[in-house]
Tab-separated table of C-alpha atoms in Angstrom:
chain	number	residue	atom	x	y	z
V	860	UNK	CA	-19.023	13.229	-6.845
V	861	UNK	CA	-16.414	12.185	-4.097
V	862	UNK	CA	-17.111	11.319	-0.679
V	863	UNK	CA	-17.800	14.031	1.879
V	864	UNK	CA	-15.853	13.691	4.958
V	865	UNK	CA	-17.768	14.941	8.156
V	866	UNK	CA	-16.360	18.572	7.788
V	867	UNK	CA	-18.033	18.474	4.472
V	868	UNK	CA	-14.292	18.459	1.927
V	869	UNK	CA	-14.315	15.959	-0.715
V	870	UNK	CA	-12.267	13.361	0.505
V	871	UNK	CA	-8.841	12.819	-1.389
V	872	UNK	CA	-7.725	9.934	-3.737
V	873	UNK	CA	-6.298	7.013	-2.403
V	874	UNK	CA	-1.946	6.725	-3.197
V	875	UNK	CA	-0.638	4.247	-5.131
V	876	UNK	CA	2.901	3.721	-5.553
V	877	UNK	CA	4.510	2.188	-8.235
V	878	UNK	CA	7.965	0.935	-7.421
V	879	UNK	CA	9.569	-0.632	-10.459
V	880	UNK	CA	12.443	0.020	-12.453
V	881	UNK	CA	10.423	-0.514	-15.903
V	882	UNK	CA	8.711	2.302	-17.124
V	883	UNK	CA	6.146	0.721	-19.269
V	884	UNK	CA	5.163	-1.182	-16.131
V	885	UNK	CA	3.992	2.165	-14.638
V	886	UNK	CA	2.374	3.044	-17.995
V	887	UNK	CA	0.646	-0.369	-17.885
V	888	UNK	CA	-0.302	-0.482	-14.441
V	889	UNK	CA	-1.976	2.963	-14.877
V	890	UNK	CA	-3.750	1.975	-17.468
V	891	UNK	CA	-5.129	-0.823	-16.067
V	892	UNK	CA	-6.492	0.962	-13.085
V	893	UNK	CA	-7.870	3.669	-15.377
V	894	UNK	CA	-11.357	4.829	-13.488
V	895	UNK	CA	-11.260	2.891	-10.387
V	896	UNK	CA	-13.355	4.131	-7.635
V	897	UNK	CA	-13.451	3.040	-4.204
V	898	UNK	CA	-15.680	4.126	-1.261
V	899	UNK	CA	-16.253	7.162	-4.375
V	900	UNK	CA	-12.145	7.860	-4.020
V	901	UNK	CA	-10.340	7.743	-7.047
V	902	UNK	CA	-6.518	6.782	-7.238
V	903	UNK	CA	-3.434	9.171	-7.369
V	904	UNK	CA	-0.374	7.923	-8.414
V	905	UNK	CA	3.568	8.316	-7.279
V	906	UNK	CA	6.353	6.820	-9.015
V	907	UNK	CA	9.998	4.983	-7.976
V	908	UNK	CA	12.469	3.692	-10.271
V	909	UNK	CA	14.184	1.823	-7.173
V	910	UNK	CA	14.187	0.448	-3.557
V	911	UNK	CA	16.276	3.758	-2.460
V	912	UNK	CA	13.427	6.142	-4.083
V	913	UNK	CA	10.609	3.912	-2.920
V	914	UNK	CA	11.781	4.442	0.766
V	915	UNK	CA	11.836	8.348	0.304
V	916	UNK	CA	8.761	8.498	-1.259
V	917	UNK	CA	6.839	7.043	1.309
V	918	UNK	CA	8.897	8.858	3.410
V	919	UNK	CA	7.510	12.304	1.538
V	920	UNK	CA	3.924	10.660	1.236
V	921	UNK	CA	3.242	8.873	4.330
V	922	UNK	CA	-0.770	8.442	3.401
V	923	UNK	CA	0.221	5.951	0.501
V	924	UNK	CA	-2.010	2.924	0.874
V	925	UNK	CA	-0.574	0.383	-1.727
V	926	UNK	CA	2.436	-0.066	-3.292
V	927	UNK	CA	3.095	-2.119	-6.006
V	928	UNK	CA	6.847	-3.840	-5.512
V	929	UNK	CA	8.924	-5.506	-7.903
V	930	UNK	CA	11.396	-7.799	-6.525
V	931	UNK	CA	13.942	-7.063	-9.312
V	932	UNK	CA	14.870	-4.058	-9.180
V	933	UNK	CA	18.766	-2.833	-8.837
V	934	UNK	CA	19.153	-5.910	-7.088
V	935	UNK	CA	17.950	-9.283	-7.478
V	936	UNK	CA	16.025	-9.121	-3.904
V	937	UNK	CA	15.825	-5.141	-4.040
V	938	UNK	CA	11.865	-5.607	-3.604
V	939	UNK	CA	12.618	-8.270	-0.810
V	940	UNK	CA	14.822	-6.058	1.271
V	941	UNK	CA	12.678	-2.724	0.505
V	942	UNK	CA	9.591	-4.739	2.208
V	943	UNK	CA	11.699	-5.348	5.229
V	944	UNK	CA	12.645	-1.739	5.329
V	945	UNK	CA	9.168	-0.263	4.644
V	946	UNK	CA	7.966	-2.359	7.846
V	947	UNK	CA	11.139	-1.214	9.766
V	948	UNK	CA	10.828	2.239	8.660
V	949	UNK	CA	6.891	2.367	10.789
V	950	UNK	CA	4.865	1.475	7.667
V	951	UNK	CA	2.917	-0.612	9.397
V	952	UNK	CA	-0.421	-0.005	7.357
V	953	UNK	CA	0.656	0.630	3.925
V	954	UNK	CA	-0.609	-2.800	1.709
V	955	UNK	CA	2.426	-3.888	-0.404
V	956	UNK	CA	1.935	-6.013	-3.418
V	957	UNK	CA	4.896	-7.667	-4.428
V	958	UNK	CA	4.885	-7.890	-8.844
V	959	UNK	CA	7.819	-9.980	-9.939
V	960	UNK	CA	8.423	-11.300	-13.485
V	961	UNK	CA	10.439	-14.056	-12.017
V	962	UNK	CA	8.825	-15.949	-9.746
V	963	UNK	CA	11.878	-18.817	-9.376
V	964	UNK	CA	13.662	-15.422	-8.068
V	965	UNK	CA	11.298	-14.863	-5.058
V	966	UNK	CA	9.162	-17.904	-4.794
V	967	UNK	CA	5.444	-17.048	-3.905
V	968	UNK	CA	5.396	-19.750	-0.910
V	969	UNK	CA	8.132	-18.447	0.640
V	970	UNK	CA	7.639	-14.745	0.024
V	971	UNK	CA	4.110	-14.615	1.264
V	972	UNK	CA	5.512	-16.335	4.703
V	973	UNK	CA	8.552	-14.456	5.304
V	974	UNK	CA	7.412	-10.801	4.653
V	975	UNK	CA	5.151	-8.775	5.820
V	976	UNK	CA	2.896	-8.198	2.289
V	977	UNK	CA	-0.493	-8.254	1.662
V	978	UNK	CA	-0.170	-10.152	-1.767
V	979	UNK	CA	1.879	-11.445	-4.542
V	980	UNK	CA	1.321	-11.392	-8.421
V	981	UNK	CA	2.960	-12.317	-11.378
V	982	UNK	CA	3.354	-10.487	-14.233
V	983	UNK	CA	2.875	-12.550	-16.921
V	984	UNK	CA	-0.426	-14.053	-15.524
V	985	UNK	CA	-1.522	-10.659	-14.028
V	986	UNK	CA	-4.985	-9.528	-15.897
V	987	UNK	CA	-7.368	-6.388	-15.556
V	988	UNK	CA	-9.297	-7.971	-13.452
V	989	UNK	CA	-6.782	-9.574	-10.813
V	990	UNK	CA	-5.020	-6.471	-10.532
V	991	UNK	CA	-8.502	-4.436	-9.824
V	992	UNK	CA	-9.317	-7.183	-7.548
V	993	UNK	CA	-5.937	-6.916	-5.813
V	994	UNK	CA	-6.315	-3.097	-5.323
V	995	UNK	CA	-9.658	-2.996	-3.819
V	996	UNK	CA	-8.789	-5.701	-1.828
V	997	UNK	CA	-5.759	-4.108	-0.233
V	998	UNK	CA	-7.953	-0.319	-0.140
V	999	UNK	CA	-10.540	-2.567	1.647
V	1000	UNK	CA	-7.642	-3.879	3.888
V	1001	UNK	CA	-6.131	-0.005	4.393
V	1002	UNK	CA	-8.811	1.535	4.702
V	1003	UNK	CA	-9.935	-0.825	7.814
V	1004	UNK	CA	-6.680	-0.434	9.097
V	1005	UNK	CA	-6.435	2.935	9.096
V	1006	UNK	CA	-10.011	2.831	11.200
V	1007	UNK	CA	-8.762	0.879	13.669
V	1008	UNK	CA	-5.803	2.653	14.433
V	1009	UNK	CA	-7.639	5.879	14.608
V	1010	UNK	CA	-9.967	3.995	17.141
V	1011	UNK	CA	-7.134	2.417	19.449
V	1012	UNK	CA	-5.694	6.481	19.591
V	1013	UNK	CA	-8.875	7.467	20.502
V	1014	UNK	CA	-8.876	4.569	22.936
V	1015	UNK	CA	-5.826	5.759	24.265
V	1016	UNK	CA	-6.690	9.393	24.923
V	1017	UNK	CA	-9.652	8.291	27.055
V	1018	UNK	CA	-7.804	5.702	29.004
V	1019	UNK	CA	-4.972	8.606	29.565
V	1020	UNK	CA	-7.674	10.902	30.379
V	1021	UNK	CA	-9.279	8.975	33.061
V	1022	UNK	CA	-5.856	7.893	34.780
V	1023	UNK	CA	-5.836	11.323	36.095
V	1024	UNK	CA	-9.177	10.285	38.283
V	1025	UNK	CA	-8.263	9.282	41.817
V	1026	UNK	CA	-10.951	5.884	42.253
């Protein structure tokens, strides 16, 4: 049974992208995630192949709360400069998780300082359970985001509202 929202519609699954030029990374990743629930949301799933497609798929799904990035992708800092871009582009709220395979490329230290991501995993030591823990961490994150965003516009519209009062 999903989530009700307060109009009474089932609420929809939570986007996941999946940028990485492997395809049995997708596979895998899917099939780790397999049945993951969050706040009773399940997880949808939309695919890039590289840092060009993974900017116009957000672009055509704007409500995608993670995406998974590899570093190496037609580049050897393709993941790097997509992050940059992402953030650039508006995506202020989207949670990326950087996946690399070579971490000497794009060392952790110096990734998680200089970009704007929410965390960084390897693939060789990434398990089941790190990568569910990742994702519900960075839902978690999201979601909360996503709250207080549509708080501070609601903030807004009163405080625009009340400007029109002469005190």
């Amino acid at each position: 049974m999903n989530e009700r929202s307060p109009a009474g519609k089932a609420l929809p699954p939570w986007k996941v992208l999946i940028a990485d030029d492997d395809r049995d990374v997708h596979e895998a990743t899917r099939m780790a995630l397999r049945g993951i629930r969050f706040r009773e949301r399940t997880l949808d799933y939309v695919d890039a192949y590289s840092g060009a497609e993974t900017l116009a798929v957000l672009q055509e799904n704007p409500d995608v709360a993670i995406v998974f990035l590899d570093v190496i992708m037609e580049t050897e800092d393709a993941g790097l400069a997509v992050v940059r871009r992402i953030r650039e582009a508006g995506f202020k709220l989207v949670r990326i998780i950087i996946r690399t395979g070579f971490p000497g490329q794009a060392p952790e230290r110096q990734v998680i300082v200089d970009y704007d991501i929410h965390d960084y995993k390897e693939k060789t030591g990434l398990s089941v359970q790190k990568l569910f823990t990742s994702v519900i961490s960075a839902l978690r994150a999201y979601d909360d985001l996503k709250s207080l965003e549509r708080h501070r516009r609601g903030l807004m519209s009163v405080l625009e509202s009340v400007s029109w009062f002469d005190f």
